[in-house]
PDB file of C-alpha atoms and ligand atoms in Angstrom:
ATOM      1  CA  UNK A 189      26.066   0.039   4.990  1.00 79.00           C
ATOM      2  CA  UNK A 190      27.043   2.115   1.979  1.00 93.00           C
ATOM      3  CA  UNK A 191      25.254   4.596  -0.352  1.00 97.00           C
ATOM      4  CA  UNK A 192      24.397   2.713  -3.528  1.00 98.00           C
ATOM      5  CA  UNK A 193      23.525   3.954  -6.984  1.00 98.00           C
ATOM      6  CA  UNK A 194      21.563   2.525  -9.835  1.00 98.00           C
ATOM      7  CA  UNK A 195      18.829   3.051 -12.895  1.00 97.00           C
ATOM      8  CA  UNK A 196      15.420   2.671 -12.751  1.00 97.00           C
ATOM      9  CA  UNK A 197      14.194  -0.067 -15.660  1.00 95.00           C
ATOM     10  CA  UNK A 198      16.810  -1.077 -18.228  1.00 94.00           C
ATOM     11  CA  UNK A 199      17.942   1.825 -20.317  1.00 92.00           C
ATOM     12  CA  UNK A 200      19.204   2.168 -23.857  1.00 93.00           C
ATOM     13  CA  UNK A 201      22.929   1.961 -22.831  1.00 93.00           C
ATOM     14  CA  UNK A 202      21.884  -2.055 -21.141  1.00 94.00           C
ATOM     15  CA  UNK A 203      20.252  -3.175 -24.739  1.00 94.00           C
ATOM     16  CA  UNK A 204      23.096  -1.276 -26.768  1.00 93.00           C
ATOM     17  CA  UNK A 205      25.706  -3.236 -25.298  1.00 92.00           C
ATOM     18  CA  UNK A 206      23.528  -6.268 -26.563  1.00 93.00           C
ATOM     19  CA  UNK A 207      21.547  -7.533 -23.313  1.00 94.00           C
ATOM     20  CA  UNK A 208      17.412  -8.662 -23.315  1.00 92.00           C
ATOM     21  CA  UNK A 209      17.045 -10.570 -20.562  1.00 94.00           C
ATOM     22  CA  UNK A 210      16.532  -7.986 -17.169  1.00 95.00           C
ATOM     23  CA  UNK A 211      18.347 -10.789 -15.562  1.00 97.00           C
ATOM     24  CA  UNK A 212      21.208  -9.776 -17.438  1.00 97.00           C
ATOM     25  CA  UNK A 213      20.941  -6.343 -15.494  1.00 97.00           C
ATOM     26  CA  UNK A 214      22.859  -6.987 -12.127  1.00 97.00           C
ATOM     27  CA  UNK A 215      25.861  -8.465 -13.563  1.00 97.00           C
ATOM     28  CA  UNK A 216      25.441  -5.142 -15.841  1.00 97.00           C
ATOM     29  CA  UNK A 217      25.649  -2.573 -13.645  1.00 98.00           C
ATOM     30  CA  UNK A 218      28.207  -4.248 -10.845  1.00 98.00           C
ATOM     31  CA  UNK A 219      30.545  -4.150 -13.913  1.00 97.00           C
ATOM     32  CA  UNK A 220      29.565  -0.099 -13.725  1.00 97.00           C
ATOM     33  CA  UNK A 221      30.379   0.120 -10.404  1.00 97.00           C
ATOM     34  CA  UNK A 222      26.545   0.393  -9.737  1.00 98.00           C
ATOM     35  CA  UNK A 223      24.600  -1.454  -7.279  1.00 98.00           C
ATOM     36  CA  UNK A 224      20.880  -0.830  -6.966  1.00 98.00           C
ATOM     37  CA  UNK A 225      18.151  -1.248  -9.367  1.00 98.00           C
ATOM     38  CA  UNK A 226      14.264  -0.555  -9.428  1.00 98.00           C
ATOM     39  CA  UNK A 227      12.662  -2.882 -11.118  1.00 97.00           C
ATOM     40  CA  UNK A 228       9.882  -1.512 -12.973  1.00 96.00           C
ATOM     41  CA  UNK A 229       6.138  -2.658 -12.605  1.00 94.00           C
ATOM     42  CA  UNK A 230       4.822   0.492 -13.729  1.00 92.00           C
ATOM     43  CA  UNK A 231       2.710  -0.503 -15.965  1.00 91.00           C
ATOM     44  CA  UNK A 232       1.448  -3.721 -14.218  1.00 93.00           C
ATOM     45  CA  UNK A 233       2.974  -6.888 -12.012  1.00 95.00           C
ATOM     46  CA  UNK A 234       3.361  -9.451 -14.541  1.00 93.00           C
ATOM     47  CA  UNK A 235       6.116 -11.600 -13.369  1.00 94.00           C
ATOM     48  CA  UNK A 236       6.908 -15.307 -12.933  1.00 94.00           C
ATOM     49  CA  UNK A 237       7.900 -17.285 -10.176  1.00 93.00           C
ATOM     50  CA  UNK A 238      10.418 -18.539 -12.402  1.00 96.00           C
ATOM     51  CA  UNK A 239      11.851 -14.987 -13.280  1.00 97.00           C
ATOM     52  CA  UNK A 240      11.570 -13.826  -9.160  1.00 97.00           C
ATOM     53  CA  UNK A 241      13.617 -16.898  -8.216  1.00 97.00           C
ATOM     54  CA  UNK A 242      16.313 -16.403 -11.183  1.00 98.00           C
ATOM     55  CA  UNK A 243      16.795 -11.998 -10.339  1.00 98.00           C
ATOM     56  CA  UNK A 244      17.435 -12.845  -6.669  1.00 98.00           C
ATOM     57  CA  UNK A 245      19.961 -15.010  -7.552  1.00 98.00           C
ATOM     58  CA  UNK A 246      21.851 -12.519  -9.685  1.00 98.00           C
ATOM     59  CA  UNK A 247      21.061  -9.770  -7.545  1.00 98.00           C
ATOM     60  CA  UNK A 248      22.688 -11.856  -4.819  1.00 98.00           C
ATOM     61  CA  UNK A 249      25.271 -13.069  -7.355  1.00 98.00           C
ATOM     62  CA  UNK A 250      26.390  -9.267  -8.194  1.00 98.00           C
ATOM     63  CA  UNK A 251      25.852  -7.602  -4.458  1.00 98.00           C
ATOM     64  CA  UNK A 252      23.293  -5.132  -5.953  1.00 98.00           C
ATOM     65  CA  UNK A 253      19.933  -4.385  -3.971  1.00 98.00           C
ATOM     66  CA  UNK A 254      16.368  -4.392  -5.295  1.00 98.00           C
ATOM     67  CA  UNK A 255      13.740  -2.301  -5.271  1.00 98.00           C
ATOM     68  CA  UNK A 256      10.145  -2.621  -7.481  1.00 98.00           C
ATOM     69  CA  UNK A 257       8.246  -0.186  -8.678  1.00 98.00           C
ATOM     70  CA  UNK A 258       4.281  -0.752  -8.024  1.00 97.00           C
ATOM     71  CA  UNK A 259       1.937  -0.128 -10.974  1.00 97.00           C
ATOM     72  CA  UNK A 260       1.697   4.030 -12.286  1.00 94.00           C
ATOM     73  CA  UNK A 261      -2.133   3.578 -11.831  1.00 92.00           C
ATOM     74  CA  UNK A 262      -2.271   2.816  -8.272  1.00 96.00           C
ATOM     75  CA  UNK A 263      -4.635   5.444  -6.627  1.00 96.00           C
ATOM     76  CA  UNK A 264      -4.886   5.255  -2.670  1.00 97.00           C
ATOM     77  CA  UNK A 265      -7.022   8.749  -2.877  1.00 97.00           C
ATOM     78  CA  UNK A 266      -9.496   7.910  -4.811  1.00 95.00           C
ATOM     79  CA  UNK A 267     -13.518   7.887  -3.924  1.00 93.00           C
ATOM     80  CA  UNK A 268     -14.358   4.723  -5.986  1.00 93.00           C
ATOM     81  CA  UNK A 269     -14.304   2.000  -3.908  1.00 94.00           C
ATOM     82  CA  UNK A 270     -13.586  -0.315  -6.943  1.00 96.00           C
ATOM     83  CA  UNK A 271     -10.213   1.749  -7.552  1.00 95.00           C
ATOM     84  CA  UNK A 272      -9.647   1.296  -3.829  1.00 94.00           C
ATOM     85  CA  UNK A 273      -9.783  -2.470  -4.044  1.00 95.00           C
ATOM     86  CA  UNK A 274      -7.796  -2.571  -7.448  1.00 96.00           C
ATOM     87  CA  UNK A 275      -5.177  -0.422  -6.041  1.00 96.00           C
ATOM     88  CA  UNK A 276      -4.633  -3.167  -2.502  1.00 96.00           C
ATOM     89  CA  UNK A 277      -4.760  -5.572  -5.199  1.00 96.00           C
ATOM     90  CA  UNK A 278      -1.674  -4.257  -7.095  1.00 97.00           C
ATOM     91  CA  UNK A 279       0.212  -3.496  -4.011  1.00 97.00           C
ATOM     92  CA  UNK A 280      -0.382  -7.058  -2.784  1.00 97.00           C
ATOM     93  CA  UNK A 281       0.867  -7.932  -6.240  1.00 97.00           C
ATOM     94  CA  UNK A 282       4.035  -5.856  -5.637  1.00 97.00           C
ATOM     95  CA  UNK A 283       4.963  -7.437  -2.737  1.00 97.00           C
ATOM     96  CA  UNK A 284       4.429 -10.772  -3.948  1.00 97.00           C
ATOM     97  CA  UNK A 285       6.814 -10.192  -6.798  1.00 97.00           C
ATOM     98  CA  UNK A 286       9.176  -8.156  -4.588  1.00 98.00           C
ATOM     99  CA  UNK A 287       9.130 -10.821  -1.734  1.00 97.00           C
ATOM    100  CA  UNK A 288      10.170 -13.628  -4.315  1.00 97.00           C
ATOM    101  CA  UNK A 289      13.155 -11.803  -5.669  1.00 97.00           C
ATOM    102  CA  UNK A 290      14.428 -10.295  -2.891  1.00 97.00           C
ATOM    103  CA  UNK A 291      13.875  -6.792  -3.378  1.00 98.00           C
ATOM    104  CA  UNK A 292      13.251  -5.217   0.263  1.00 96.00           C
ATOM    105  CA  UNK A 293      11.595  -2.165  -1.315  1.00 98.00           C
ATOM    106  CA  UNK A 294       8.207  -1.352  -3.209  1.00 98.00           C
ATOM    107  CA  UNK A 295       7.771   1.707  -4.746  1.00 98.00           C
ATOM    108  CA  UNK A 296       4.137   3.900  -4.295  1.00 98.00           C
ATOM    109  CA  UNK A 297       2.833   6.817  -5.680  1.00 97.00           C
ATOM    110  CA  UNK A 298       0.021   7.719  -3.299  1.00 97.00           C
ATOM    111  CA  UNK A 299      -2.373   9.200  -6.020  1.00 95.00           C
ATOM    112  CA  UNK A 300      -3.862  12.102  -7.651  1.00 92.00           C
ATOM    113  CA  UNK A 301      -6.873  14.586  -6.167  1.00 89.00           C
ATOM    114  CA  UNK A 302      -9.745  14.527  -8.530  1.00 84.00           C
ATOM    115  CA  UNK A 303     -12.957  15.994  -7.965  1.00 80.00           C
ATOM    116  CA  UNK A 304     -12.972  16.696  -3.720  1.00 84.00           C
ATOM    117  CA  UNK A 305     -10.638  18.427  -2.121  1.00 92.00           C
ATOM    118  CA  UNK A 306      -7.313  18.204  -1.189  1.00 94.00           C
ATOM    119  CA  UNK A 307      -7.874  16.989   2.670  1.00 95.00           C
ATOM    120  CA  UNK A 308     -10.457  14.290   1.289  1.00 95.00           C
ATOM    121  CA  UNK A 309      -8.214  12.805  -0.504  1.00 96.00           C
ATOM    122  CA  UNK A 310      -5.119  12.355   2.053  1.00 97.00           C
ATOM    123  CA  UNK A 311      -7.587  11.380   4.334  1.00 96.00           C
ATOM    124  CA  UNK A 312      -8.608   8.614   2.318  1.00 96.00           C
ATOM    125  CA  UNK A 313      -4.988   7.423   1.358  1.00 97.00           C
ATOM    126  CA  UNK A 314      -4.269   7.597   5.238  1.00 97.00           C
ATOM    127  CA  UNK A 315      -7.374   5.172   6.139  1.00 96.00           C
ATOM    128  CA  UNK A 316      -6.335   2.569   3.098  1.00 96.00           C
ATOM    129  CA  UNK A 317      -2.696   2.724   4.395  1.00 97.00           C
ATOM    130  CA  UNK A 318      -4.083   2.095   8.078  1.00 96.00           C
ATOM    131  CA  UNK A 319      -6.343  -0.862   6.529  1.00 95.00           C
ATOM    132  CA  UNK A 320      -2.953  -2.365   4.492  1.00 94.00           C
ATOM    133  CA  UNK A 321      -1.072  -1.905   7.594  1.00 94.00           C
ATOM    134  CA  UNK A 322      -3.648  -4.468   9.384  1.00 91.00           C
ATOM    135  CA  UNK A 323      -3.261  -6.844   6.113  1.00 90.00           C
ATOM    136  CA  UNK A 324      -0.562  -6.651   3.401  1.00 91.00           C
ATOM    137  CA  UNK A 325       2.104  -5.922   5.752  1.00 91.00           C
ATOM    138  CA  UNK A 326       1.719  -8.489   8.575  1.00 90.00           C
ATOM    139  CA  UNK A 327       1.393 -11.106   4.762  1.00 93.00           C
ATOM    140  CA  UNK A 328       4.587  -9.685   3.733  1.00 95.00           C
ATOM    141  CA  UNK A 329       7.227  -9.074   6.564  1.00 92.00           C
ATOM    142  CA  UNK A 330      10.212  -7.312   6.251  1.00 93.00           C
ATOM    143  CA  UNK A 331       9.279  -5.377   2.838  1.00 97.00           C
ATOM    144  CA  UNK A 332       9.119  -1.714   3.284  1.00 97.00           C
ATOM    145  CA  UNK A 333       6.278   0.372   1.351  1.00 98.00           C
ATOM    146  CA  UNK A 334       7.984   3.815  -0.285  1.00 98.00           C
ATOM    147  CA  UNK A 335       5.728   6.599  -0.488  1.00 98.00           C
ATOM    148  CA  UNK A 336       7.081   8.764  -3.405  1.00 98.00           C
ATOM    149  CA  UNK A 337       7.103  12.611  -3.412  1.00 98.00           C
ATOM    150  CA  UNK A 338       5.242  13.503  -6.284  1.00 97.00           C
ATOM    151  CA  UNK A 339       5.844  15.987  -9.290  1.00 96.00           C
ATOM    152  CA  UNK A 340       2.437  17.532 -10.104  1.00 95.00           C
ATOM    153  CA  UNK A 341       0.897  19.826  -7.870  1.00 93.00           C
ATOM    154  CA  UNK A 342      -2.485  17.549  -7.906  1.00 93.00           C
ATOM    155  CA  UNK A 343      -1.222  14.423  -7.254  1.00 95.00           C
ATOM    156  CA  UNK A 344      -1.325  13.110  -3.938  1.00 96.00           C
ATOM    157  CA  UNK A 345       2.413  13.817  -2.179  1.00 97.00           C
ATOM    158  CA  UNK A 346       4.296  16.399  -1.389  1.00 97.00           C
ATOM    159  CA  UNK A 347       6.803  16.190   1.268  1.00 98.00           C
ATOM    160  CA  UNK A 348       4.465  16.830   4.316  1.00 98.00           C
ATOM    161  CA  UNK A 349       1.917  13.988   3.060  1.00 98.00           C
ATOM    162  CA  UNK A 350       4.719  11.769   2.483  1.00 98.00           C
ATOM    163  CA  UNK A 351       5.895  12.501   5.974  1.00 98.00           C
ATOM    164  CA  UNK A 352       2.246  12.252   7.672  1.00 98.00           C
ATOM    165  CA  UNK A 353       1.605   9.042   5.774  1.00 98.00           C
ATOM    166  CA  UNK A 354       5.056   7.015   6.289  1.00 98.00           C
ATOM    167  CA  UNK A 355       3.928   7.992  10.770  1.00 98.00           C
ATOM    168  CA  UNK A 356       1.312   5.614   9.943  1.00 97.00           C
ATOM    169  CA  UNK A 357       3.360   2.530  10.513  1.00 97.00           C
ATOM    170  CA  UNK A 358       7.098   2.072  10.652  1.00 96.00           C
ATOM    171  CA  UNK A 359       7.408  -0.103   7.160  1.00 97.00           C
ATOM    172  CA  UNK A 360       6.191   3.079   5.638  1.00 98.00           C
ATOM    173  CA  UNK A 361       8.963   4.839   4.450  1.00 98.00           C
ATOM    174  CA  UNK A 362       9.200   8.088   1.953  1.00 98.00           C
ATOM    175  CA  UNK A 363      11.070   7.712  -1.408  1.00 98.00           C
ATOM    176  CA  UNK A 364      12.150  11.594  -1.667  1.00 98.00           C
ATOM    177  CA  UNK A 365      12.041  12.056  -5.600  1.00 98.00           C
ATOM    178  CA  UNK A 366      14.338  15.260  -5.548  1.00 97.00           C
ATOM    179  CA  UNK A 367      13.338  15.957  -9.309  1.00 96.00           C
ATOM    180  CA  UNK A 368       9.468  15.922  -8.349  1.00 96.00           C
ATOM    181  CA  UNK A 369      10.186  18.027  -5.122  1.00 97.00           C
ATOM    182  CA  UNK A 370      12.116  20.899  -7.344  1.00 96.00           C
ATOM    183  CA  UNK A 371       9.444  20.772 -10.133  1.00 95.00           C
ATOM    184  CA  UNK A 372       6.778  21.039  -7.409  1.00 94.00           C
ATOM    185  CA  UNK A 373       8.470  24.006  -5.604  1.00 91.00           C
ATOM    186  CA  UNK A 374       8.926  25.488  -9.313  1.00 91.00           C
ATOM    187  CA  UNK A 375      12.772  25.403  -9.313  1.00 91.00           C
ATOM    188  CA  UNK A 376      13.888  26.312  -6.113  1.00 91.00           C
ATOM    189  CA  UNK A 377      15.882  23.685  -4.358  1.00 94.00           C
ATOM    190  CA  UNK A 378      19.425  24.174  -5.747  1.00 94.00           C
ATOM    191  CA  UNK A 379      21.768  25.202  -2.639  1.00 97.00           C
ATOM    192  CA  UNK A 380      22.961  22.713  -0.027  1.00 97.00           C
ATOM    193  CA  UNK A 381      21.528  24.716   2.362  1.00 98.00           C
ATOM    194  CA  UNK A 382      17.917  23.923   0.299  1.00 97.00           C
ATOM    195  CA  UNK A 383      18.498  20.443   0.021  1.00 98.00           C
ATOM    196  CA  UNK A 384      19.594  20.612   4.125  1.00 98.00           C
ATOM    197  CA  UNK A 385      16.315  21.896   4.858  1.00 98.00           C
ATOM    198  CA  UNK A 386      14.860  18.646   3.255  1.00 98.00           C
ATOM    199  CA  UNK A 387      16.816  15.712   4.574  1.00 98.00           C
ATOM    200  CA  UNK A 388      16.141  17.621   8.296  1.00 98.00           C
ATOM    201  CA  UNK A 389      12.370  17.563   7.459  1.00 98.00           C
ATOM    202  CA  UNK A 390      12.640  14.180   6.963  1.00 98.00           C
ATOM    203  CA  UNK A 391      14.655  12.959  10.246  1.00 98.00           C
ATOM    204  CA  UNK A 392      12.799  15.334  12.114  1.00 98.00           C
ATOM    205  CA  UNK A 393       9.553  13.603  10.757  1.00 98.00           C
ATOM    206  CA  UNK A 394      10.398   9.756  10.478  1.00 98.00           C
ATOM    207  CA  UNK A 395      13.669   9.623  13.100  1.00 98.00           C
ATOM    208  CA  UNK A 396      17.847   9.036  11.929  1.00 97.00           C
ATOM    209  CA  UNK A 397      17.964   5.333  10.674  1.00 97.00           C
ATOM    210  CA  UNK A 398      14.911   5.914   8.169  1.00 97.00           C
ATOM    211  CA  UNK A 399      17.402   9.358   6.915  1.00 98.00           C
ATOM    212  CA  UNK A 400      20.194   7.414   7.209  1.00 98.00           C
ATOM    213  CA  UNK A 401      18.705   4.650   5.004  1.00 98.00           C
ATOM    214  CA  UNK A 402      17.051   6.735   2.644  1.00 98.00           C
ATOM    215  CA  UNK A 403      15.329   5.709  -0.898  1.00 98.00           C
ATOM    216  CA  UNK A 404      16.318   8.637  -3.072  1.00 98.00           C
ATOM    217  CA  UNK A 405      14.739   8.836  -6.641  1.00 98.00           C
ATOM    218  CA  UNK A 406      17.323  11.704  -8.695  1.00 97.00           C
ATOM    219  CA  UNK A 407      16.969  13.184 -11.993  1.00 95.00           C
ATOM    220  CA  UNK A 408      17.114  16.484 -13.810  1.00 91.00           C
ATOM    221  CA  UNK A 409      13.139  17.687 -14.644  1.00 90.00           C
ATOM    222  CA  UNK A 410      11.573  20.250 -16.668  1.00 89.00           C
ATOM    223  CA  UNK A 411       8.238  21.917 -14.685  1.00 91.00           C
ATOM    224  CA  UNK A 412       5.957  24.289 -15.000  1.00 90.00           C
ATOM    225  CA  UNK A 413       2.719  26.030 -13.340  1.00 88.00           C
ATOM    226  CA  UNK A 414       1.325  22.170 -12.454  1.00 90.00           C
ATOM    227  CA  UNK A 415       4.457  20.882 -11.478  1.00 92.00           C
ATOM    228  CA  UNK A 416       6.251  17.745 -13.478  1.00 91.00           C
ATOM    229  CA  UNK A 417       6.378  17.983 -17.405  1.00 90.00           C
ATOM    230  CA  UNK A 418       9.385  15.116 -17.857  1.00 91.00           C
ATOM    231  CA  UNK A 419      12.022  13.588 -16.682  1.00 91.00           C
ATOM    232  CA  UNK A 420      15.526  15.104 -18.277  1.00 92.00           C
ATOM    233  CA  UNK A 421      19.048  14.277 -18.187  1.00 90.00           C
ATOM    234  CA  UNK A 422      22.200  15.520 -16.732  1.00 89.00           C
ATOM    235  CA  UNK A 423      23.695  16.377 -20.512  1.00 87.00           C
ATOM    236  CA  UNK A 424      20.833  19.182 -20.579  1.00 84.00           C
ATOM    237  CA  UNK A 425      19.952  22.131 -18.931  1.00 87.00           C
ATOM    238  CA  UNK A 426      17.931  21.291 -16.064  1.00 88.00           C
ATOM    239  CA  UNK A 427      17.886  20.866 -12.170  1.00 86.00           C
ATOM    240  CA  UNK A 428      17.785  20.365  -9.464  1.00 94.00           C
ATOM    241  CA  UNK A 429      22.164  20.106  -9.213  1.00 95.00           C
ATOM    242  CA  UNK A 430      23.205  16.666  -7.553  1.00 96.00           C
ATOM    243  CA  UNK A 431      26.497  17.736  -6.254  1.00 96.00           C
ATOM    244  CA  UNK A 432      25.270  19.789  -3.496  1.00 97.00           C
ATOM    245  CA  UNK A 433      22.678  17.298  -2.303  1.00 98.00           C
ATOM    246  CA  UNK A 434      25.575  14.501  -2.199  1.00 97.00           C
ATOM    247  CA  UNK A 435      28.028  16.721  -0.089  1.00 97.00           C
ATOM    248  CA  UNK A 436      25.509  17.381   2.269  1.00 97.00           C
ATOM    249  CA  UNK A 437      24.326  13.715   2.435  1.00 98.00           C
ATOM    250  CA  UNK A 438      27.921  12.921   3.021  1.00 96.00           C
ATOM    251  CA  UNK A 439      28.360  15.206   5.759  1.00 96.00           C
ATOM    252  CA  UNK A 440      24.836  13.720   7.836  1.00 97.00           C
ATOM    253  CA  UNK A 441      27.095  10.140   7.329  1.00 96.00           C
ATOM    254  CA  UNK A 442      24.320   8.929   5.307  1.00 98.00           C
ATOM    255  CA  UNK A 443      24.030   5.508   3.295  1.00 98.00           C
ATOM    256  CA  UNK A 444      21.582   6.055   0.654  1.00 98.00           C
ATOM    257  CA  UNK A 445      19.734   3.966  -2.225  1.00 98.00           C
ATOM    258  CA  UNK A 446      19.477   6.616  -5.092  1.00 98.00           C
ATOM    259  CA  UNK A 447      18.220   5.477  -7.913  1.00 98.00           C
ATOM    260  CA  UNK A 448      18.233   7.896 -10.990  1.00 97.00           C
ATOM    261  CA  UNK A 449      15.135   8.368 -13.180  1.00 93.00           C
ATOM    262  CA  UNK A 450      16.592  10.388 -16.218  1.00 91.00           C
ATOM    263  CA  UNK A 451      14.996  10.086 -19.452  1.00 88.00           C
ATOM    264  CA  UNK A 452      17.001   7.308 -21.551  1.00 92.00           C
ATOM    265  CA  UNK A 453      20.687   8.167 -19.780  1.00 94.00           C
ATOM    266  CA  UNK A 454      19.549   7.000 -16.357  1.00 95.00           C
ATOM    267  CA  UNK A 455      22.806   4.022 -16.156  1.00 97.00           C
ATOM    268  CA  UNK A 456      24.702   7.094 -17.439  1.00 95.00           C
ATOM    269  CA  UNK A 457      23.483   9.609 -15.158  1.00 96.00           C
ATOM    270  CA  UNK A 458      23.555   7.145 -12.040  1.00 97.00           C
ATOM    271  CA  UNK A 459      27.318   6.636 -13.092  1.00 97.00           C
ATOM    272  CA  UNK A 460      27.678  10.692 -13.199  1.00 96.00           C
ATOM    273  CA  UNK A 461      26.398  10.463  -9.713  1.00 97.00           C
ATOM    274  CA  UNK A 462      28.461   7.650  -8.292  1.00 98.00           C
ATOM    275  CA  UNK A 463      31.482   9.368  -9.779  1.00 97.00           C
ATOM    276  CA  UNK A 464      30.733  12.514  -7.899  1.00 96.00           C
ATOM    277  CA  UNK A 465      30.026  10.473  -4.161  1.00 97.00           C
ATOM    278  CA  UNK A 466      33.620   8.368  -4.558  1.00 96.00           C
ATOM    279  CA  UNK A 467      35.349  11.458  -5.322  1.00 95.00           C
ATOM    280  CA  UNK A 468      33.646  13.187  -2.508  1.00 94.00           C
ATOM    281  CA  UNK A 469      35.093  10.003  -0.285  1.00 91.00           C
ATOM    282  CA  UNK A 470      38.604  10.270  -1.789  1.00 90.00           C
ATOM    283  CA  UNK A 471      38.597  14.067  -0.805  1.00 87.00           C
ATOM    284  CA  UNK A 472      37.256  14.147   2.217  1.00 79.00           C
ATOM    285  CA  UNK A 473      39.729  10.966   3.453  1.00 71.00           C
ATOM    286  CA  UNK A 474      42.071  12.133   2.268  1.00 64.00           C
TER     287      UNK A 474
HETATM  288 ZN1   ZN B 582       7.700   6.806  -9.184  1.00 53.98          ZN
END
């Protein structure tokens, strides 16, 4: 096991150098010196067997790991039992689409709190994700589900949730979004010490190997009094800082998937960030 970096969706930088085809994306980023890439499904599963059978292949072909992210509108909190169905129906998607090309991981955002409180609605994404537990996973073995951290303050997720939910079963497993968590806290992860205190949450929560293996979404963020506003870039002015997250996930021994979310630069940024590991490794060995 290694720690692995990659984009999330094709960015400017894969169509500037004159690719279309997201198959085209693996042999892409191995030449980059990347190897991971999320798949986006964000805005619905529409994929054919065809195209599952072919990104496996060069995913295989190019030793870089999959993951898929599950549709944006996905809402495991909500009160509408039609939304609830809708929402088992897109995951079920997801892991059809993930199963057939290989990717091991599906990205979730829980959901959002509408008009009840708070508690309601974790309790209700904890009884769906007991009910999927008793279905989708046993129909889908050996795909894990990633609970994101979430930017906005009322949107289902913040790093206790994410914790409580992934106890449910052990194929739940958190995706810490490190951009969400800072714009959430309004700005104040930044030290190692900070970012410490988080990956030790975490093992103490869901145990070493899920720490050890964990799905990591990075990118700079701009916030305010709700939370997220957008995703930014490591050319601008914004946190949280990378560096001091990846010497302490060095130190713990860890083998990451981080897969950067900046707006537009995210091969660029996931490059900045693969730069900064290896030379970590080349310090420290030598
Ligand atoms: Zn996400």
């Amino acid at each position: 096991m290694r720690a692995r970096f990659g984009p999330a969706g094709n960015s400017p930088m894969f169509y500037e150098a004159g690719h279309s085809s997201s198959l085209e994306v693996p042999a892409f980023l191995a030449k980059l010196g990347l190897s991971a890439y999320e798949y986006q499904c964000g805005r619905g599963v529409r994929v054919k067997e065809e195209f599952c059978r072919k990104m496996k292949q060069a995913a295989t072909e190019n030793d870089v790991t999959l993951s898929l992210h599950a549709p944006y509108y996905i809402n495991l909190a909500s009160s509408d039992p039609a939304i609830m169905e809708s929402s088992l129906e897109h995951i079920r998607k997801s892991l059809a689409a993930a199963s057939a090309m290989g990717a091991a991981r599906v990205v979730v955002h829980p959901g959002s709190v509408k008009r009840d409180s708070r508690q309601e609605a974790v309790a209700r994404v904890e009884s769906l994700l007991e009910r999927m537990a008793q279905t989708l996973l046993e129909d889908y073995p050996g795909i894990e589900i990633c609970l994101e951290t979430m930017g906005k303050i009322n949107q289902v997720g913040n790093l206790e949730e994410i914790i409580r939910f992934c106890q449910i079963h052990a194929r739940y497993v958190p995706t810490i979004d490190f951009g969400h968590l800072y714009a959430r806290n309004g700005g104040t992860i930044s030290t190692r010490d900070d970012f410490r205190e988080i990956l030790n949450t975490v093992g103490e929560g869901l145990g070493a190997e899920t720490l050890s293996n964990l799905h990591i979404h990075f990118s700079p963020i701009e916030y305010s009094q709700g939370g997220e506003v957008r995703h930014r870039t490591f050319q601008e002015d914004y946190g949280p800082p990378f560096e001091p997250l990846a010497q302490v996930m060095w130190d713990m021994k860890m083998t990451p998937v981080v897969i950067c979310e900046s707006s537009g630069t995210q091969t660029e940024d996931a490059m900045a960030m693969q730069a900064m590991w290896n030379n970590i490794q080349e310090g420290r060995e030598a």
